[in-house]
């Protein structure tokens, strides 16, 4: 089964919104083992939408139409699909009631326009998931199919994950369950990881299941994606778990998390597990680290606060400055842990991207020095993630990086 | 002239990269007055690229192919276009030399693969701008045209702005110069702005030039775009400038900046102009404001520092807390200005999105209270921009918002 995506909306063509929905759908089709060769964007225009969807349906087996299911007169995806199916539309009163209830639960009154959202081409099925006021549709056209999902990312994803991906797999006669897991790593280059995993990759190339793939995520490290196929989900999960253990044995603490975990979510979780609180001294990173930590800990129950200041004391020793800043911010905020990163002044003779990081934990200080690449923007981003990673490793007692200073 | 965009690269279909290039091109085609009805993504596959580009050329007058001009065997845009033109490719030795020089200037050696980048379909013209190692191409096909630009955003934009947009305007017989300017506003809804500008919009609808358009930019306010057409650029700029003055007369200090200016760039500029330094007390915004300010002022010469802490003193009066925090952070960092925003504890009986903002300037404190919408994420974003806007208005002495407290 080949499936393509038609993203609908004049605002996409005008560049007022970047079409991230198609990227998400493309990624998840690939993960589900469904081929996808084209993605198209088209404006809210009947004839052009009609031509686009017909063309897509001619060269593929399934088309996912994303957008144009709203309540306004511009939203004509329902009409276009009914035209392609050669059928009328019928208003589904149960859906009208459901939409009305959604409005009432928010203390609002449904407008007449919203009734249009309950119009369904005859022969189309409703997608069971309906997180918003726009129902999704499964519309058979001969032995092919058009799916219609809203352009609201959350609603689209819910319907993709709840109905469409499974329906496509069923249509493709794909009885195997495919599961994948991402191991998030930081600190190694792609060639470095490939070298460590070389033997295992060779073995897996021969076996064919599971598979390993590297995905760059920029400054946030490299992802190692394990994908396993089996006759049912439980068996695929078992293959995943076994492979994860094997890879963890090879990569050790280079792996900082899995799937949707981020460096900051891992760090906050580690601290919370141990009942520790954190304060941060930021200099060149100017608030980026604090922002990321409060995203994860909005109540600031673990991350208690930060002081942001440019270190103007060019005469000082940067390593000592970092140590002092970490200890000072820990005292100021009365936390268990204080962290700081400091860049030496040019006069100190270090490379331009040198960063001294320090973790003050109880009455001990742990330090590391790194040479980081790039311009100021990259230097900042690297400083933030490397400091968090150093805190993570320090909390885990990673012996090969820890250097006790007093 | 209708022009469409074909974005090339399997990584786009797999969702590993979000296709922001097409959005940028779509926006700039619209600004140049060129119609664009479709955008397509296709993988690095000869037959599918060939089919896609031919289909695009059949329904439009011009096609911009973006990507696939790199040095690897996957990069086959040149070959596909030559096939569609029905011509051979010829290696341009002047370009080979130019690529070699680029490598040498970076202390690197050109690989043989890079020579492929100098292959040009017979009859195609090189785009004059060449910021990277991939030349761009203008490829006539009958009375239609295919442009080829690299997928590297900077290189693509340079060629679009330097050659392609003007070439498209020439082909469309559009001799008029089109110029536009964005007035950035904050504090009014779209319907509020429309009401204030209603008479002028009616007048302009009758005149037809310049035109006004509203563009939402989410929490960052609304943009009012003025677009002017005239026989030459100078006259179009004059129309723009006159219309800007007229709109400024109507909207006054709701306009905080133009074009690429942001609220933080405007605030930092205002402070710098007056020789003032700034310190910030962040609470619920957790570092977002500091991050935005250091983006603009990386040396922290104006924005001197911040203290980020959750206000746990639920018993205090939030307005007093904000006033005290602004004054305190000003003293701590020894700056001219201190700013703070505080959200009251639930027990104080304010609405959930109430924010008390305070600006301490010299020995005076200025305060404002706003009710902000939404969940925590939106509340944070609104708090950041509303606090900056309040600082801007306070510095400008906007009398209708200022409230002297002592």
Short mmCIF file of N, CA and C in Angstrom, two decimals, chain A residues 75-76 86 89 155 175 185 194 240 283 306 326 346 370 378 382:
data_model
loop_
_atom_site.label_atom_id
_atom_site.label_comp_id
_atom_site.label_asym_id
_atom_site.label_seq_id
_atom_site.Cartn_x
_atom_site.Cartn_y
_atom_site.Cartn_z
N UNK A 75 -13.80 25.87 4.43
CA UNK A 75 -13.45 24.48 4.75
C UNK A 75 -14.30 23.54 3.92
N UNK A 76 -13.74 23.08 2.80
CA UNK A 76 -14.55 22.37 1.81
C UNK A 76 -14.04 20.96 1.53
N UNK A 86 -18.49 10.65 -5.71
CA UNK A 86 -19.72 10.66 -6.50
C UNK A 86 -20.96 10.44 -5.65
N UNK A 89 -23.91 14.35 0.50
CA UNK A 89 -23.56 14.38 1.93
C UNK A 89 -24.82 14.30 2.75
N UNK A 155 -5.39 16.91 17.02
CA UNK A 155 -6.52 16.13 16.53
C UNK A 155 -6.08 15.16 15.44
N UNK A 175 0.45 -8.17 8.54
CA UNK A 175 -0.05 -8.74 9.79
C UNK A 175 0.98 -8.59 10.89
N UNK A 185 21.17 9.55 22.75
CA UNK A 185 22.57 9.55 23.21
C UNK A 185 23.12 10.96 23.13
N UNK A 194 28.88 4.50 15.47
CA UNK A 194 28.90 3.43 14.48
C UNK A 194 30.05 2.47 14.74
N UNK A 240 12.42 -5.60 21.10
CA UNK A 240 12.90 -4.24 21.40
C UNK A 240 13.66 -4.19 22.72
N UNK A 283 25.53 32.13 32.76
CA UNK A 283 26.28 33.29 32.29
C UNK A 283 25.99 33.44 30.79
N UNK A 306 17.39 30.59 39.64
CA UNK A 306 18.64 30.82 38.91
C UNK A 306 19.06 32.27 39.04
N UNK A 326 28.81 27.91 41.27
CA UNK A 326 27.95 26.77 41.59
C UNK A 326 27.69 26.71 43.10
N UNK A 346 39.12 35.78 26.90
CA UNK A 346 40.07 35.48 25.82
C UNK A 346 41.50 35.54 26.33
N UNK A 370 35.21 21.31 28.76
CA UNK A 370 34.93 20.82 27.42
C UNK A 370 35.28 21.90 26.40
N UNK A 378 25.55 28.37 18.82
CA UNK A 378 25.86 26.95 19.02
C UNK A 378 26.56 26.74 20.36
N UNK A 382 25.26 24.17 23.16
CA UNK A 382 26.14 23.10 23.63
C UNK A 382 26.41 23.22 25.13
#
